[in-house]
Short mmCIF file of C-alpha atoms in Angstrom, two decimals:
data_model
loop_
_atom_site.label_atom_id
_atom_site.label_comp_id
_atom_site.label_asym_id
_atom_site.label_seq_id
_atom_site.Cartn_x
_atom_site.Cartn_y
_atom_site.Cartn_z
CA ASP A 5 219.16 105.57 64.73
CA GLY A 6 217.20 108.80 65.30
CA GLY A 7 214.11 109.23 63.26
CA ILE A 8 210.39 108.93 63.00
CA THR A 9 208.47 105.84 63.02
CA GLN A 10 204.84 105.29 62.00
CA SER A 11 202.64 102.31 62.47
CA PRO A 12 201.04 100.58 60.89
CA LYS A 13 202.23 101.00 57.33
CA TYR A 14 198.79 99.91 56.04
CA LEU A 15 195.41 100.26 57.91
CA PHE A 16 191.98 99.30 56.68
CA ARG A 17 188.92 100.85 58.26
CA LYS A 18 185.24 99.76 58.04
CA GLU A 19 182.67 102.62 57.82
CA GLY A 20 181.77 104.04 61.23
CA GLN A 21 185.20 102.91 62.98
CA ASN A 22 187.72 104.82 64.60
CA VAL A 23 191.21 104.19 63.87
CA THR A 24 194.47 105.37 65.49
CA LEU A 25 197.58 106.03 63.78
CA SER A 26 200.75 106.11 65.52
CA CYS A 27 203.77 108.40 65.46
CA GLU A 28 206.88 108.31 67.43
CA GLN A 29 210.12 110.23 67.28
CA ASN A 30 213.55 109.94 69.16
CA LEU A 31 215.00 113.25 67.82
CA ASN A 32 214.11 115.36 70.90
CA HIS A 33 211.96 117.56 68.73
CA ASP A 34 209.50 119.68 70.31
CA ALA A 35 206.92 120.11 67.47
CA MET A 36 205.10 117.59 65.61
CA TYR A 37 202.83 117.53 62.64
CA TRP A 38 200.28 115.43 60.99
CA TYR A 39 199.62 115.76 57.30
CA ARG A 40 197.27 114.15 54.83
CA GLN A 41 198.26 113.59 51.20
CA ASP A 42 195.85 112.82 48.31
CA PRO A 43 196.53 112.17 44.70
CA GLY A 44 196.94 115.33 42.63
CA GLN A 45 196.87 117.46 45.81
CA GLY A 46 199.63 119.04 47.97
CA LEU A 47 200.07 117.93 51.56
CA ARG A 48 197.64 119.41 53.91
CA LEU A 49 198.19 119.90 57.49
CA ILE A 50 195.44 118.25 59.96
CA TYR A 51 196.91 119.09 63.45
CA TYR A 52 200.38 120.47 65.05
CA SER A 53 201.81 120.42 68.33
CA GLN A 54 204.23 122.75 69.51
CA ILE A 55 205.00 121.45 73.06
CA VAL A 56 203.64 118.64 75.12
CA ASN A 57 199.88 118.87 76.42
CA ASP A 58 199.28 121.56 73.64
CA PHE A 59 197.99 121.17 69.96
CA GLN A 60 196.30 123.31 67.34
CA LYS A 61 193.92 122.48 64.55
CA GLY A 62 195.74 122.67 60.95
CA ASP A 63 193.72 123.48 57.63
CA ILE A 64 191.52 120.00 57.68
CA ALA A 65 190.94 119.11 61.37
CA GLU A 66 187.35 117.90 60.97
CA GLY A 67 186.99 114.39 61.67
CA TYR A 68 190.30 114.05 63.32
CA SER A 69 191.62 114.15 67.00
CA VAL A 70 195.06 114.13 68.47
CA SER A 71 196.81 113.96 71.81
CA ARG A 72 200.27 114.95 73.07
CA GLU A 73 200.82 113.36 76.44
CA LYS A 74 204.65 112.76 75.79
CA LYS A 75 207.27 114.59 73.80
CA GLU A 76 208.06 111.50 71.74
CA SER A 77 204.51 110.61 70.57
CA PHE A 78 201.72 112.38 68.66
CA PRO A 79 199.10 109.70 67.77
CA LEU A 80 196.17 110.57 65.39
CA THR A 81 192.63 109.19 65.47
CA VAL A 82 190.55 109.30 62.49
CA THR A 83 187.05 109.29 63.62
CA SER A 84 183.69 108.14 61.95
CA ALA A 85 182.81 111.87 61.41
CA GLN A 86 185.77 112.02 58.59
CA LYS A 87 183.73 111.65 55.55
CA ASN A 88 186.52 110.65 53.22
CA PRO A 89 189.54 109.25 55.25
CA THR A 90 191.18 107.00 52.40
CA ALA A 91 194.51 108.72 52.14
CA PHE A 92 198.16 108.68 52.87
CA TYR A 93 199.02 110.09 56.41
CA LEU A 94 202.40 111.57 57.12
CA CYS A 95 203.82 112.54 60.70
CA ALA A 96 206.61 114.96 60.83
CA SER A 97 208.79 116.72 63.67
CA SER A 98 210.93 119.74 64.04
CA SER A 99 212.72 121.42 66.79
CA GLY A 100 210.05 124.08 66.65
CA ARG A 101 212.53 127.07 66.22
CA SER A 102 211.27 128.80 62.88
CA TRP A 103 214.45 128.47 60.98
CA ASP A 104 214.74 124.56 61.40
CA GLU A 105 213.69 121.74 58.91
CA GLN A 106 210.73 119.52 59.24
CA PHE A 107 211.51 115.69 59.09
CA PHE A 108 209.02 113.08 58.02
CA GLY A 109 207.96 109.51 58.95
CA PRO A 110 207.49 106.71 56.10
CA GLY A 111 203.55 107.22 56.32
CA THR A 112 200.64 105.14 56.81
CA ARG A 113 198.15 104.21 54.03
CA LEU A 114 194.66 104.24 55.26
CA THR A 115 191.87 102.68 53.22
CA VAL A 116 188.19 102.58 54.19
CA LEU A 117 186.47 99.43 53.10
CA LYS B 648 197.23 132.91 52.09
CA GLN B 649 200.42 131.33 50.89
CA GLU B 650 200.29 129.44 47.81
CA VAL B 651 203.11 127.41 46.30
CA THR B 652 203.33 126.43 42.45
CA GLN B 653 205.80 123.94 40.82
CA ILE B 654 206.64 123.76 37.52
CA PRO B 655 206.60 121.48 35.43
CA ALA B 656 204.34 118.76 37.05
CA ALA B 657 206.21 116.21 35.19
CA LEU B 658 209.54 115.88 33.57
CA SER B 659 211.41 113.09 31.65
CA VAL B 660 215.04 113.29 30.91
CA PRO B 661 217.80 111.03 29.63
CA GLU B 662 220.47 110.00 32.10
CA GLY B 663 223.40 112.49 32.47
CA GLU B 664 221.33 115.52 31.71
CA ASN B 665 221.36 118.51 33.93
CA LEU B 666 217.86 119.87 34.89
CA VAL B 667 215.94 122.72 36.78
CA LEU B 668 212.92 122.41 38.92
CA ASN B 669 211.03 125.52 39.63
CA CYS B 670 208.95 126.66 42.82
CA SER B 671 207.27 129.82 43.14
CA PHE B 672 205.46 131.26 46.20
CA THR B 673 203.22 134.35 46.76
CA ASP B 674 204.01 135.61 50.05
CA SER B 675 207.71 136.48 50.29
CA ALA B 676 207.83 136.97 54.05
CA ILE B 677 209.26 133.64 54.68
CA TYR B 678 211.97 132.41 57.06
CA ASN B 679 213.06 129.63 54.64
CA LEU B 680 212.21 127.21 52.00
CA GLN B 681 212.75 123.40 52.11
CA TRP B 682 213.07 120.97 49.10
CA PHE B 683 211.89 117.38 49.69
CA ARG B 684 212.03 114.17 47.63
CA GLN B 685 209.38 111.69 47.88
CA ASP B 686 209.72 107.94 46.27
CA PRO B 687 206.47 106.30 45.47
CA GLY B 688 204.50 105.16 48.67
CA LYS B 689 207.02 106.67 50.95
CA GLY B 690 207.61 109.63 53.23
CA LEU B 691 209.36 112.79 52.53
CA THR B 692 213.19 113.00 52.53
CA SER B 693 214.59 116.60 53.28
CA LEU B 694 216.89 117.61 50.56
CA LEU B 695 217.81 121.14 51.49
CA LEU B 696 216.84 123.78 53.47
CA ILE B 697 217.51 127.38 52.33
CA GLN B 698 217.35 130.34 55.10
CA SER B 699 215.87 133.56 53.92
CA SER B 700 219.27 135.16 54.29
CA GLN B 701 220.87 132.64 51.75
CA ARG B 702 220.73 132.67 48.00
CA GLU B 703 221.99 129.25 47.50
CA GLN B 704 222.43 125.82 49.15
CA THR B 705 224.27 122.84 47.94
CA SER B 706 224.36 119.34 48.62
CA GLY B 707 226.27 116.89 46.32
CA ARG B 708 224.81 117.07 42.87
CA LEU B 709 221.75 119.35 44.10
CA ASN B 710 221.82 123.22 44.30
CA ALA B 711 219.02 125.17 45.51
CA SER B 712 218.61 128.92 45.10
CA LEU B 713 216.09 131.34 46.58
CA ASP B 714 214.97 134.78 45.34
CA LYS B 715 212.55 136.02 48.02
CA SER B 716 211.85 139.43 46.24
CA SER B 717 210.44 137.45 43.11
CA GLY B 718 208.92 134.48 45.15
CA ARG B 719 211.00 132.13 43.47
CA SER B 720 213.19 128.79 44.07
CA THR B 721 215.04 126.66 41.73
CA LEU B 722 216.34 123.11 42.39
CA TYR B 723 219.33 122.19 40.18
CA ILE B 724 220.20 118.73 39.60
CA ALA B 725 223.55 117.97 37.95
CA ALA B 726 224.49 115.01 35.83
CA SER B 727 220.99 113.11 36.57
CA GLN B 728 220.88 109.51 37.38
CA PRO B 729 218.01 106.97 37.27
CA GLY B 730 218.01 106.76 41.00
CA ASP B 731 216.97 110.37 41.18
CA SER B 732 213.49 109.50 39.71
CA ALA B 733 211.16 110.71 42.37
CA THR B 734 208.57 113.40 42.93
CA TYR B 735 210.22 116.76 44.21
CA LEU B 736 208.32 119.00 46.55
CA CYS B 737 208.99 122.44 47.78
CA ALA B 738 207.53 123.91 50.95
CA VAL B 739 207.35 127.38 52.57
CA PRO B 740 206.04 128.44 56.04
CA ASN B 741 202.63 130.01 55.92
CA SER B 742 202.32 133.86 55.86
CA GLY B 743 203.59 135.44 59.01
CA GLY B 744 206.73 133.65 59.02
CA SER B 745 205.89 130.54 61.49
CA ASN B 746 207.61 127.52 60.47
CA TYR B 747 204.95 125.63 62.30
CA LYS B 748 202.72 125.39 59.32
CA LEU B 749 204.17 124.51 55.79
CA THR B 750 202.47 125.33 52.61
CA PHE B 751 203.65 122.61 49.81
CA GLY B 752 203.45 122.59 46.26
CA LYS B 753 201.97 119.60 44.36
CA GLY B 754 205.35 118.50 43.33
CA THR B 755 207.15 117.56 40.00
CA LEU B 756 207.51 114.06 39.04
CA LEU B 757 210.89 113.45 37.61
CA THR B 758 211.72 110.40 35.48
CA VAL B 759 215.35 109.84 34.70
CA ASN B 760 215.78 107.30 31.86
CA PRO B 761 218.71 105.01 31.51
#
């Protein structure tokens, strides 16, 4: 089945720890995205990548880092510098053409203990 | 800066009713508009993508319209069912027309009562 997988589904982090969220797609998409979703707010873009070995900051990149070493994978690291990391994190991908849909993974819920 | 507003924030209807969800955006220079569905604790499911050259797009009981000049889109759901209960989100590309960066509305929480 083609699609986007995210792991883990639930993640707990202690204060001061870095954690990495996984996102993998087998849709052969060039573009990948990370969003954050908080209750009562719309989705906000953290980082996006239009092609392998390239990525750009979104609207709320502070405290996060990414890499894009493979077309299929776009991991997100939530660093200790992110002051309020508890949220629902969604990964998405698209072909990268401006007229194409974005498809989303099932999400990872991160909770800071 | 693109802003997206969805009205109403929540809607409760009896099963079988036809309903309309609204989405408005401030910058009409868009390539397309996308409607999504989100179930509690889940990711987003793409429902419909309307290109800027289209006025309507249909999928089953769903029909989405787009009026770029007025900055509005509507999602029409016919003969609603309890399984339609979810949050519905619309999203448009940011100003400049790039599909790389979407701006989302906060969504409409739909409850269809049996």
